[in-house]
Amino acid sequence: MIRAGRTPMGSADVAKRLDRKKLLPAVAKTLPPPISRSGAQTRIWDFEQVEAHLAGREIPEIPETDSPDDLLDREEARLQLRNVIKPSAWAAYVAHDFAPSPDQKVCGVPHWKRSTILEWDANRPGERAGGGRPKGSKDTKPRDRAADPRLARADARKERVRQMLLKTGPKLTAAEVAAAESITERQASRLLSELRSTAA
């Protein structure tokens, strides 16, 4: 995570600062810990911390308070979702442009502002946005779909998934639909099957 207001440095940036062509692993180990997520393929350091280290000064602390402008990599963004989905589903969601576009690339790695992910997630359909009769309902007559908000939401969901299917084609998976609509993969699978059968 890159905290708001901090300046990131990649391996190439640090190497250039050291007047080297490449940042050797042995040298990297002497630097302050990277600010990139543990396990991230691309290591990113904080400029002020690196400068303090090279000058022999005390290493400044990174702020711990979350900010809307913090920059999150793909995995960190996934963990901000209200209903956290599997990494593979989120990766596919990002790859097919169902997720918001990254706000910035840092050292070649897409990053999103915390506010971008939270705002997008807050405006996604909720888990209970589907159709069906409310629990305890005793009416037996067919409902007017236009007048029933629950059925209207279900129809809207079906239309969104239909558009996803048109855009992505046969490669669209239940996991991607589940991630987009905050529903279970079983529900998504049923919906996809229905849409594919009517389109055949």
mmCIF file with all atom_site columns, C-alpha atoms in Angstrom:
data_model
loop_
_atom_site.group_PDB
_atom_site.id
_atom_site.type_symbol
_atom_site.label_atom_id
_atom_site.label_alt_id
_atom_site.label_comp_id
_atom_site.label_asym_id
_atom_site.label_entity_id
_atom_site.label_seq_id
_atom_site.pdbx_PDB_ins_code
_atom_site.Cartn_x
_atom_site.Cartn_y
_atom_site.Cartn_z
_atom_site.occupancy
_atom_site.B_iso_or_equiv
_atom_site.pdbx_formal_charge
_atom_site.auth_seq_id
_atom_site.auth_comp_id
_atom_site.auth_asym_id
_atom_site.auth_atom_id
_atom_site.pdbx_PDB_model_num
ATOM 1   C CA . MET A 1 1   ? 0.000   0.000   0.000   1.00 0.00 ? 1   MET A CA 1
ATOM 2   C CA . ILE A 1 2   ? 1.195   3.470   -0.843  1.00 0.00 ? 2   ILE A CA 1
ATOM 3   C CA . ARG A 1 3   ? -0.053  5.893   1.760   1.00 0.00 ? 3   ARG A CA 1
ATOM 4   C CA . ALA A 1 4   ? -1.478  9.199   0.575   1.00 0.00 ? 4   ALA A CA 1
ATOM 5   C CA . GLY A 1 5   ? 1.161   11.834  0.009   1.00 0.00 ? 5   GLY A CA 1
ATOM 6   C CA . ARG A 1 6   ? 4.098   9.399   -0.056  1.00 0.00 ? 6   ARG A CA 1
ATOM 7   C CA . THR A 1 7   ? 6.483   9.115   -3.000  1.00 0.00 ? 7   THR A CA 1
ATOM 8   C CA . PRO A 1 8   ? 7.059   5.544   -4.225  1.00 0.00 ? 8   PRO A CA 1
ATOM 9   C CA . MET A 1 9   ? 10.316  4.186   -5.657  1.00 0.00 ? 9   MET A CA 1
ATOM 10  C CA . GLY A 1 10  ? 10.739  1.001   -7.657  1.00 0.00 ? 10  GLY A CA 1
ATOM 11  C CA . SER A 1 11  ? 13.890  -1.090  -7.983  1.00 0.00 ? 11  SER A CA 1
ATOM 12  C CA . ALA A 1 12  ? 15.000  0.895   -11.038 1.00 0.00 ? 12  ALA A CA 1
ATOM 13  C CA . ASP A 1 13  ? 14.507  4.192   -9.169  1.00 0.00 ? 13  ASP A CA 1
ATOM 14  C CA . VAL A 1 14  ? 16.558  3.001   -6.202  1.00 0.00 ? 14  VAL A CA 1
ATOM 15  C CA . ALA A 1 15  ? 19.283  1.660   -8.489  1.00 0.00 ? 15  ALA A CA 1
ATOM 16  C CA . LYS A 1 16  ? 19.473  5.008   -10.278 1.00 0.00 ? 16  LYS A CA 1
ATOM 17  C CA . ARG A 1 17  ? 19.695  6.814   -6.944  1.00 0.00 ? 17  ARG A CA 1
ATOM 18  C CA . LEU A 1 18  ? 22.649  4.573   -6.060  1.00 0.00 ? 18  LEU A CA 1
ATOM 19  C CA . ASP A 1 19  ? 24.264  5.152   -9.469  1.00 0.00 ? 19  ASP A CA 1
ATOM 20  C CA . ARG A 1 20  ? 23.859  1.494   -10.320 1.00 0.00 ? 20  ARG A CA 1
ATOM 21  C CA . LYS A 1 21  ? 22.424  -0.171  -13.399 1.00 0.00 ? 21  LYS A CA 1
ATOM 22  C CA . LYS A 1 22  ? 20.551  -2.712  -11.331 1.00 0.00 ? 22  LYS A CA 1
ATOM 23  C CA . LEU A 1 23  ? 19.475  -3.134  -7.723  1.00 0.00 ? 23  LEU A CA 1
ATOM 24  C CA . LEU A 1 24  ? 21.224  -6.246  -6.465  1.00 0.00 ? 24  LEU A CA 1
ATOM 25  C CA . PRO A 1 25  ? 19.402  -8.470  -3.942  1.00 0.00 ? 25  PRO A CA 1
ATOM 26  C CA . ALA A 1 26  ? 22.195  -7.999  -1.395  1.00 0.00 ? 26  ALA A CA 1
ATOM 27  C CA . VAL A 1 27  ? 21.809  -4.219  -1.606  1.00 0.00 ? 27  VAL A CA 1
ATOM 28  C CA . ALA A 1 28  ? 18.021  -4.408  -1.478  1.00 0.00 ? 28  ALA A CA 1
ATOM 29  C CA . LYS A 1 29  ? 18.255  -6.275  1.826   1.00 0.00 ? 29  LYS A CA 1
ATOM 30  C CA . THR A 1 30  ? 20.033  -3.324  3.402   1.00 0.00 ? 30  THR A CA 1
ATOM 31  C CA . LEU A 1 31  ? 17.204  -0.923  2.550   1.00 0.00 ? 31  LEU A CA 1
ATOM 32  C CA . PRO A 1 32  ? 14.183  -0.158  4.724   1.00 0.00 ? 32  PRO A CA 1
ATOM 33  C CA . PRO A 1 33  ? 11.350  -2.682  4.227   1.00 0.00 ? 33  PRO A CA 1
ATOM 34  C CA . PRO A 1 34  ? 9.346   -2.139  1.021   1.00 0.00 ? 34  PRO A CA 1
ATOM 35  C CA . ILE A 1 35  ? 5.975   -0.447  1.397   1.00 0.00 ? 35  ILE A CA 1
ATOM 36  C CA . SER A 1 36  ? 4.486   -2.797  -1.194  1.00 0.00 ? 36  SER A CA 1
ATOM 37  C CA . ARG A 1 37  ? 2.369   -5.672  0.055   1.00 0.00 ? 37  ARG A CA 1
ATOM 38  C CA . SER A 1 38  ? 4.184   -8.705  1.415   1.00 0.00 ? 38  SER A CA 1
ATOM 39  C CA . GLY A 1 39  ? 4.318   -11.222 -1.401  1.00 0.00 ? 39  GLY A CA 1
ATOM 40  C CA . ALA A 1 40  ? 3.908   -8.621  -4.155  1.00 0.00 ? 40  ALA A CA 1
ATOM 41  C CA . GLN A 1 41  ? 5.955   -9.378  -7.256  1.00 0.00 ? 41  GLN A CA 1
ATOM 42  C CA . THR A 1 42  ? 7.087   -5.770  -7.650  1.00 0.00 ? 42  THR A CA 1
ATOM 43  C CA . ARG A 1 43  ? 8.832   -4.227  -4.671  1.00 0.00 ? 43  ARG A CA 1
ATOM 44  C CA . ILE A 1 44  ? 8.169   -0.572  -3.961  1.00 0.00 ? 44  ILE A CA 1
ATOM 45  C CA . TRP A 1 45  ? 9.962   1.583   -1.398  1.00 0.00 ? 45  TRP A CA 1
ATOM 46  C CA . ASP A 1 46  ? 9.169   4.918   0.198   1.00 0.00 ? 46  ASP A CA 1
ATOM 47  C CA . PHE A 1 47  ? 11.344  7.740   -1.113  1.00 0.00 ? 47  PHE A CA 1
ATOM 48  C CA . GLU A 1 48  ? 11.741  9.508   2.237   1.00 0.00 ? 48  GLU A CA 1
ATOM 49  C CA . GLN A 1 49  ? 12.709  6.296   3.982   1.00 0.00 ? 49  GLN A CA 1
ATOM 50  C CA . VAL A 1 50  ? 15.311  5.438   1.343   1.00 0.00 ? 50  VAL A CA 1
ATOM 51  C CA . GLU A 1 51  ? 16.769  8.941   1.454   1.00 0.00 ? 51  GLU A CA 1
ATOM 52  C CA . ALA A 1 52  ? 16.979  8.860   5.247   1.00 0.00 ? 52  ALA A CA 1
ATOM 53  C CA . HIS A 1 53  ? 18.671  5.457   5.101   1.00 0.00 ? 53  HIS A CA 1
ATOM 54  C CA . LEU A 1 54  ? 21.265  6.635   2.587   1.00 0.00 ? 54  LEU A CA 1
ATOM 55  C CA . ALA A 1 55  ? 21.957  9.769   4.640   1.00 0.00 ? 55  ALA A CA 1
ATOM 56  C CA . GLY A 1 56  ? 22.349  7.740   7.829   1.00 0.00 ? 56  GLY A CA 1
ATOM 57  C CA . ARG A 1 57  ? 19.358  9.438   9.446   1.00 0.00 ? 57  ARG A CA 1
ATOM 58  C CA . GLU A 1 58  ? 16.596  7.864   11.485  1.00 0.00 ? 58  GLU A CA 1
ATOM 59  C CA . ILE A 1 59  ? 14.046  6.181   9.229   1.00 0.00 ? 59  ILE A CA 1
ATOM 60  C CA . PRO A 1 60  ? 10.733  8.087   9.324   1.00 0.00 ? 60  PRO A CA 1
ATOM 61  C CA . GLU A 1 61  ? 7.598   6.103   10.118  1.00 0.00 ? 61  GLU A CA 1
ATOM 62  C CA . ILE A 1 62  ? 4.899   5.562   7.511   1.00 0.00 ? 62  ILE A CA 1
ATOM 63  C CA . PRO A 1 63  ? 1.492   6.935   8.636   1.00 0.00 ? 63  PRO A CA 1
ATOM 64  C CA . GLU A 1 64  ? -0.879  4.163   9.696   1.00 0.00 ? 64  GLU A CA 1
ATOM 65  C CA . THR A 1 65  ? -4.141  6.075   9.311   1.00 0.00 ? 65  THR A CA 1
ATOM 66  C CA . ASP A 1 66  ? -6.205  5.072   6.285   1.00 0.00 ? 66  ASP A CA 1
ATOM 67  C CA . SER A 1 67  ? -6.871  7.804   3.744   1.00 0.00 ? 67  SER A CA 1
ATOM 68  C CA . PRO A 1 68  ? -9.257  7.905   0.755   1.00 0.00 ? 68  PRO A CA 1
ATOM 69  C CA . ASP A 1 69  ? -6.190  8.687   -1.359  1.00 0.00 ? 69  ASP A CA 1
ATOM 70  C CA . ASP A 1 70  ? -4.139  5.639   -0.303  1.00 0.00 ? 70  ASP A CA 1
ATOM 71  C CA . LEU A 1 71  ? -3.088  3.669   -3.382  1.00 0.00 ? 71  LEU A CA 1
ATOM 72  C CA . LEU A 1 72  ? -3.919  -0.056  -3.304  1.00 0.00 ? 72  LEU A CA 1
ATOM 73  C CA . ASP A 1 73  ? -2.661  -2.811  -5.566  1.00 0.00 ? 73  ASP A CA 1
ATOM 74  C CA . ARG A 1 74  ? -5.066  -5.378  -7.002  1.00 0.00 ? 74  ARG A CA 1
ATOM 75  C CA . GLU A 1 75  ? -5.012  -7.684  -3.976  1.00 0.00 ? 75  GLU A CA 1
ATOM 76  C CA . GLU A 1 76  ? -5.317  -4.829  -1.490  1.00 0.00 ? 76  GLU A CA 1
ATOM 77  C CA . ALA A 1 77  ? -8.249  -3.455  -3.493  1.00 0.00 ? 77  ALA A CA 1
ATOM 78  C CA . ARG A 1 78  ? -9.965  -6.853  -3.428  1.00 0.00 ? 78  ARG A CA 1
ATOM 79  C CA . LEU A 1 79  ? -9.745  -6.963  0.355   1.00 0.00 ? 79  LEU A CA 1
ATOM 80  C CA . GLN A 1 80  ? -11.611 -3.640  0.579   1.00 0.00 ? 80  GLN A CA 1
ATOM 81  C CA . LEU A 1 81  ? -14.790 -5.141  -0.868  1.00 0.00 ? 81  LEU A CA 1
ATOM 82  C CA . ARG A 1 82  ? -17.716 -5.588  1.515   1.00 0.00 ? 82  ARG A CA 1
ATOM 83  C CA . ASN A 1 83  ? -18.165 -9.133  0.257   1.00 0.00 ? 83  ASN A CA 1
ATOM 84  C CA . VAL A 1 84  ? -14.616 -10.284 -0.429  1.00 0.00 ? 84  VAL A CA 1
ATOM 85  C CA . ILE A 1 85  ? -14.418 -12.541 -3.468  1.00 0.00 ? 85  ILE A CA 1
ATOM 86  C CA . LYS A 1 86  ? -11.809 -15.073 -4.544  1.00 0.00 ? 86  LYS A CA 1
ATOM 87  C CA . PRO A 1 87  ? -8.562  -13.663 -5.991  1.00 0.00 ? 87  PRO A CA 1
ATOM 88  C CA . SER A 1 88  ? -9.174  -15.467 -9.301  1.00 0.00 ? 88  SER A CA 1
ATOM 89  C CA . ALA A 1 89  ? -12.650 -13.958 -9.628  1.00 0.00 ? 89  ALA A CA 1
ATOM 90  C CA . TRP A 1 90  ? -11.388 -10.459 -8.863  1.00 0.00 ? 90  TRP A CA 1
ATOM 91  C CA . ALA A 1 91  ? -8.490  -10.879 -11.303 1.00 0.00 ? 91  ALA A CA 1
ATOM 92  C CA . ALA A 1 92  ? -10.931 -11.880 -14.038 1.00 0.00 ? 92  ALA A CA 1
ATOM 93  C CA . TYR A 1 93  ? -13.206 -9.002  -13.089 1.00 0.00 ? 93  TYR A CA 1
ATOM 94  C CA . VAL A 1 94  ? -10.317 -6.549  -13.482 1.00 0.00 ? 94  VAL A CA 1
ATOM 95  C CA . ALA A 1 95  ? -9.156  -8.171  -16.722 1.00 0.00 ? 95  ALA A CA 1
ATOM 96  C CA . HIS A 1 96  ? -12.615 -7.857  -18.313 1.00 0.00 ? 96  HIS A CA 1
ATOM 97  C CA . ASP A 1 97  ? -13.032 -4.211  -17.263 1.00 0.00 ? 97  ASP A CA 1
ATOM 98  C CA . PHE A 1 98  ? -15.902 -4.951  -14.890 1.00 0.00 ? 98  PHE A CA 1
ATOM 99  C CA . ALA A 1 99  ? -13.923 -3.301  -12.076 1.00 0.00 ? 99  ALA A CA 1
ATOM 100 C CA . PRO A 1 100 ? -13.113 0.419   -12.033 1.00 0.00 ? 100 PRO A CA 1
ATOM 101 C CA . SER A 1 101 ? -10.103 1.511   -14.040 1.00 0.00 ? 101 SER A CA 1
ATOM 102 C CA . PRO A 1 102 ? -6.890  1.899   -12.018 1.00 0.00 ? 102 PRO A CA 1
ATOM 103 C CA . ASP A 1 103 ? -6.205  5.454   -10.891 1.00 0.00 ? 103 ASP A CA 1
ATOM 104 C CA . GLN A 1 104 ? -2.475  5.147   -11.384 1.00 0.00 ? 104 GLN A CA 1
ATOM 105 C CA . LYS A 1 105 ? 0.308   2.793   -12.394 1.00 0.00 ? 105 LYS A CA 1
ATOM 106 C CA . VAL A 1 106 ? 3.170   2.687   -9.928  1.00 0.00 ? 106 VAL A CA 1
ATOM 107 C CA . CYS A 1 107 ? 6.303   0.959   -11.206 1.00 0.00 ? 107 CYS A CA 1
ATOM 108 C CA . GLY A 1 108 ? 4.115   -0.663  -13.838 1.00 0.00 ? 108 GLY A CA 1
ATOM 109 C CA . VAL A 1 109 ? 1.643   -2.005  -11.272 1.00 0.00 ? 109 VAL A CA 1
ATOM 110 C CA . PRO A 1 110 ? -2.017  -0.855  -11.448 1.00 0.00 ? 110 PRO A CA 1
ATOM 111 C CA . HIS A 1 111 ? -3.170  0.868   -8.259  1.00 0.00 ? 111 HIS A CA 1
ATOM 112 C CA . TRP A 1 112 ? -6.562  2.159   -7.184  1.00 0.00 ? 112 TRP A CA 1
ATOM 113 C CA . LYS A 1 113 ? -7.340  4.903   -4.693  1.00 0.00 ? 113 LYS A CA 1
ATOM 114 C CA . ARG A 1 114 ? -9.101  3.549   -1.635  1.00 0.00 ? 114 ARG A CA 1
ATOM 115 C CA . SER A 1 115 ? -11.965 5.963   -2.368  1.00 0.00 ? 115 SER A CA 1
ATOM 116 C CA . THR A 1 116 ? -12.338 4.605   -5.915  1.00 0.00 ? 116 THR A CA 1
ATOM 117 C CA . ILE A 1 117 ? -12.825 1.042   -4.692  1.00 0.00 ? 117 ILE A CA 1
ATOM 118 C CA . LEU A 1 118 ? -15.092 1.970   -1.773  1.00 0.00 ? 118 LEU A CA 1
ATOM 119 C CA . GLU A 1 119 ? -17.325 4.192   -3.898  1.00 0.00 ? 119 GLU A CA 1
ATOM 120 C CA . TRP A 1 120 ? -17.592 1.587   -6.653  1.00 0.00 ? 120 TRP A CA 1
ATOM 121 C CA . ASP A 1 121 ? -18.300 -1.177  -4.153  1.00 0.00 ? 121 ASP A CA 1
ATOM 122 C CA . ALA A 1 122 ? -20.970 0.894   -2.389  1.00 0.00 ? 122 ALA A CA 1
ATOM 123 C CA . ASN A 1 123 ? -22.835 1.351   -5.666  1.00 0.00 ? 123 ASN A CA 1
ATOM 124 C CA . ARG A 1 124 ? -22.817 -2.308  -6.662  1.00 0.00 ? 124 ARG A CA 1
ATOM 125 C CA . PRO A 1 125 ? -26.099 -4.211  -6.333  1.00 0.00 ? 125 PRO A CA 1
ATOM 126 C CA . GLY A 1 126 ? -26.495 -5.718  -2.870  1.00 0.00 ? 126 GLY A CA 1
ATOM 127 C CA . GLU A 1 127 ? -26.730 -9.405  -2.117  1.00 0.00 ? 127 GLU A CA 1
ATOM 128 C CA . ARG A 1 128 ? -30.489 -9.042  -1.589  1.00 0.00 ? 128 ARG A CA 1
ATOM 129 C CA . ALA A 1 129 ? -31.143 -7.259  -4.853  1.00 0.00 ? 129 ALA A CA 1
ATOM 130 C CA . GLY A 1 130 ? -32.573 -10.349 -6.507  1.00 0.00 ? 130 GLY A CA 1
ATOM 131 C CA . GLY A 1 131 ? -36.150 -11.312 -7.191  1.00 0.00 ? 131 GLY A CA 1
ATOM 132 C CA . GLY A 1 132 ? -38.404 -13.784 -5.477  1.00 0.00 ? 132 GLY A CA 1
ATOM 133 C CA . ARG A 1 133 ? -41.249 -13.383 -3.050  1.00 0.00 ? 133 ARG A CA 1
ATOM 134 C CA . PRO A 1 134 ? -40.554 -11.951 0.397   1.00 0.00 ? 134 PRO A CA 1
ATOM 135 C CA . LYS A 1 135 ? -40.449 -14.449 3.216   1.00 0.00 ? 135 LYS A CA 1
ATOM 136 C CA . GLY A 1 136 ? -43.974 -15.099 4.564   1.00 0.00 ? 136 GLY A CA 1
ATOM 137 C CA . SER A 1 137 ? -45.676 -13.758 1.451   1.00 0.00 ? 137 SER A CA 1
ATOM 138 C CA . LYS A 1 138 ? -49.093 -15.387 0.943   1.00 0.00 ? 138 LYS A CA 1
ATOM 139 C CA . ASP A 1 139 ? -50.144 -13.888 -2.352  1.00 0.00 ? 139 ASP A CA 1
ATOM 140 C CA . THR A 1 140 ? -50.747 -16.428 -5.098  1.00 0.00 ? 140 THR A CA 1
ATOM 141 C CA . LYS A 1 141 ? -51.521 -14.277 -8.125  1.00 0.00 ? 141 LYS A CA 1
ATOM 142 C CA . PRO A 1 142 ? -48.792 -13.437 -10.640 1.00 0.00 ? 142 PRO A CA 1
ATOM 143 C CA . ARG A 1 143 ? -47.144 -10.147 -9.793  1.00 0.00 ? 143 ARG A CA 1
ATOM 144 C CA . ASP A 1 144 ? -46.986 -7.044  -11.925 1.00 0.00 ? 144 ASP A CA 1
ATOM 145 C CA . ARG A 1 145 ? -43.251 -6.957  -12.657 1.00 0.00 ? 145 ARG A CA 1
ATOM 146 C CA . ALA A 1 146 ? -43.252 -3.242  -13.360 1.00 0.00 ? 146 ALA A CA 1
ATOM 147 C CA . ALA A 1 147 ? -44.926 -2.456  -10.035 1.00 0.00 ? 147 ALA A CA 1
ATOM 148 C CA . ASP A 1 148 ? -42.877 -4.842  -7.888  1.00 0.00 ? 148 ASP A CA 1
ATOM 149 C CA . PRO A 1 149 ? -39.502 -3.292  -6.996  1.00 0.00 ? 149 PRO A CA 1
ATOM 150 C CA . ARG A 1 150 ? -37.956 -6.675  -6.166  1.00 0.00 ? 150 ARG A CA 1
ATOM 151 C CA . LEU A 1 151 ? -38.872 -8.120  -9.537  1.00 0.00 ? 151 LEU A CA 1
ATOM 152 C CA . ALA A 1 152 ? -37.757 -4.926  -11.233 1.00 0.00 ? 152 ALA A CA 1
ATOM 153 C CA . ARG A 1 153 ? -34.345 -5.283  -9.577  1.00 0.00 ? 153 ARG A CA 1
ATOM 154 C CA . ALA A 1 154 ? -34.167 -8.917  -10.659 1.00 0.00 ? 154 ALA A CA 1
ATOM 155 C CA . ASP A 1 155 ? -34.938 -7.905  -14.239 1.00 0.00 ? 155 ASP A CA 1
ATOM 156 C CA . ALA A 1 156 ? -32.303 -5.188  -14.053 1.00 0.00 ? 156 ALA A CA 1
ATOM 157 C CA . ARG A 1 157 ? -29.754 -7.727  -12.815 1.00 0.00 ? 157 ARG A CA 1
ATOM 158 C CA . LYS A 1 158 ? -30.633 -10.090 -15.650 1.00 0.00 ? 158 LYS A CA 1
ATOM 159 C CA . GLU A 1 159 ? -30.158 -7.274  -18.162 1.00 0.00 ? 159 GLU A CA 1
ATOM 160 C CA . ARG A 1 160 ? -26.748 -6.354  -16.696 1.00 0.00 ? 160 ARG A CA 1
ATOM 161 C CA . VAL A 1 161 ? -25.604 -9.950  -16.935 1.00 0.00 ? 161 VAL A CA 1
ATOM 162 C CA . ARG A 1 162 ? -26.958 -10.160 -20.466 1.00 0.00 ? 162 ARG A CA 1
ATOM 163 C CA . GLN A 1 163 ? -24.811 -7.163  -21.377 1.00 0.00 ? 163 GLN A CA 1
ATOM 164 C CA . MET A 1 164 ? -21.781 -8.798  -19.721 1.00 0.00 ? 164 MET A CA 1
ATOM 165 C CA . LEU A 1 165 ? -22.464 -11.929 -21.747 1.00 0.00 ? 165 LEU A CA 1
ATOM 166 C CA . LEU A 1 166 ? -22.668 -9.929  -24.968 1.00 0.00 ? 166 LEU A CA 1
ATOM 167 C CA . LYS A 1 167 ? -19.414 -8.147  -24.146 1.00 0.00 ? 167 LYS A CA 1
ATOM 168 C CA . THR A 1 168 ? -17.397 -11.147 -22.949 1.00 0.00 ? 168 THR A CA 1
ATOM 169 C CA . GLY A 1 169 ? -19.016 -14.007 -24.851 1.00 0.00 ? 169 GLY A CA 1
ATOM 170 C CA . PRO A 1 170 ? -18.695 -17.682 -23.926 1.00 0.00 ? 170 PRO A CA 1
ATOM 171 C CA . LYS A 1 171 ? -15.682 -16.970 -21.693 1.00 0.00 ? 171 LYS A CA 1
ATOM 172 C CA . LEU A 1 172 ? -17.847 -15.252 -19.080 1.00 0.00 ? 172 LEU A CA 1
ATOM 173 C CA . THR A 1 173 ? -17.794 -17.348 -15.906 1.00 0.00 ? 173 THR A CA 1
ATOM 174 C CA . ALA A 1 174 ? -20.150 -17.689 -12.986 1.00 0.00 ? 174 ALA A CA 1
ATOM 175 C CA . ALA A 1 175 ? -17.377 -16.392 -10.721 1.00 0.00 ? 175 ALA A CA 1
ATOM 176 C CA . GLU A 1 176 ? -17.200 -13.143 -12.686 1.00 0.00 ? 176 GLU A CA 1
ATOM 177 C CA . VAL A 1 177 ? -20.964 -12.699 -12.585 1.00 0.00 ? 177 VAL A CA 1
ATOM 178 C CA . ALA A 1 178 ? -21.016 -13.477 -8.861  1.00 0.00 ? 178 ALA A CA 1
ATOM 179 C CA . ALA A 1 179 ? -18.323 -10.867 -8.269  1.00 0.00 ? 179 ALA A CA 1
ATOM 180 C CA . ALA A 1 180 ? -20.177 -8.269  -10.329 1.00 0.00 ? 180 ALA A CA 1
ATOM 181 C CA . GLU A 1 181 ? -23.559 -8.796  -8.716  1.00 0.00 ? 181 GLU A CA 1
ATOM 182 C CA . SER A 1 182 ? -22.598 -9.795  -5.168  1.00 0.00 ? 182 SER A CA 1
ATOM 183 C CA . ILE A 1 183 ? -24.414 -13.114 -5.449  1.00 0.00 ? 183 ILE A CA 1
ATOM 184 C CA . THR A 1 184 ? -23.316 -16.707 -4.976  1.00 0.00 ? 184 THR A CA 1
ATOM 185 C CA . GLU A 1 185 ? -21.671 -18.594 -7.813  1.00 0.00 ? 185 GLU A CA 1
ATOM 186 C CA . ARG A 1 186 ? -24.627 -21.007 -7.778  1.00 0.00 ? 186 ARG A CA 1
ATOM 187 C CA . GLN A 1 187 ? -27.056 -18.139 -8.400  1.00 0.00 ? 187 GLN A CA 1
ATOM 188 C CA . ALA A 1 188 ? -24.760 -16.746 -11.079 1.00 0.00 ? 188 ALA A CA 1
ATOM 189 C CA . SER A 1 189 ? -24.496 -20.134 -12.754 1.00 0.00 ? 189 SER A CA 1
ATOM 190 C CA . ARG A 1 190 ? -28.286 -20.495 -12.888 1.00 0.00 ? 190 ARG A CA 1
ATOM 191 C CA . LEU A 1 191 ? -28.648 -17.008 -14.324 1.00 0.00 ? 191 LEU A CA 1
ATOM 192 C CA . LEU A 1 192 ? -25.992 -17.640 -16.973 1.00 0.00 ? 192 LEU A CA 1
ATOM 193 C CA . SER A 1 193 ? -27.600 -20.949 -17.946 1.00 0.00 ? 193 SER A CA 1
ATOM 194 C CA . GLU A 1 194 ? -30.965 -19.247 -18.327 1.00 0.00 ? 194 GLU A CA 1
ATOM 195 C CA . LEU A 1 195 ? -29.576 -16.451 -20.485 1.00 0.00 ? 195 LEU A CA 1
ATOM 196 C CA . ARG A 1 196 ? -27.546 -18.804 -22.633 1.00 0.00 ? 196 ARG A CA 1
ATOM 197 C CA . SER A 1 197 ? -30.535 -21.093 -23.214 1.00 0.00 ? 197 SER A CA 1
ATOM 198 C CA . THR A 1 198 ? -32.771 -18.211 -24.285 1.00 0.00 ? 198 THR A CA 1
ATOM 199 C CA . ALA A 1 199 ? -30.054 -16.884 -26.603 1.00 0.00 ? 199 ALA A CA 1
ATOM 200 C CA . ALA A 1 200 ? -29.544 -20.263 -28.290 1.00 0.00 ? 200 ALA A CA 1
#
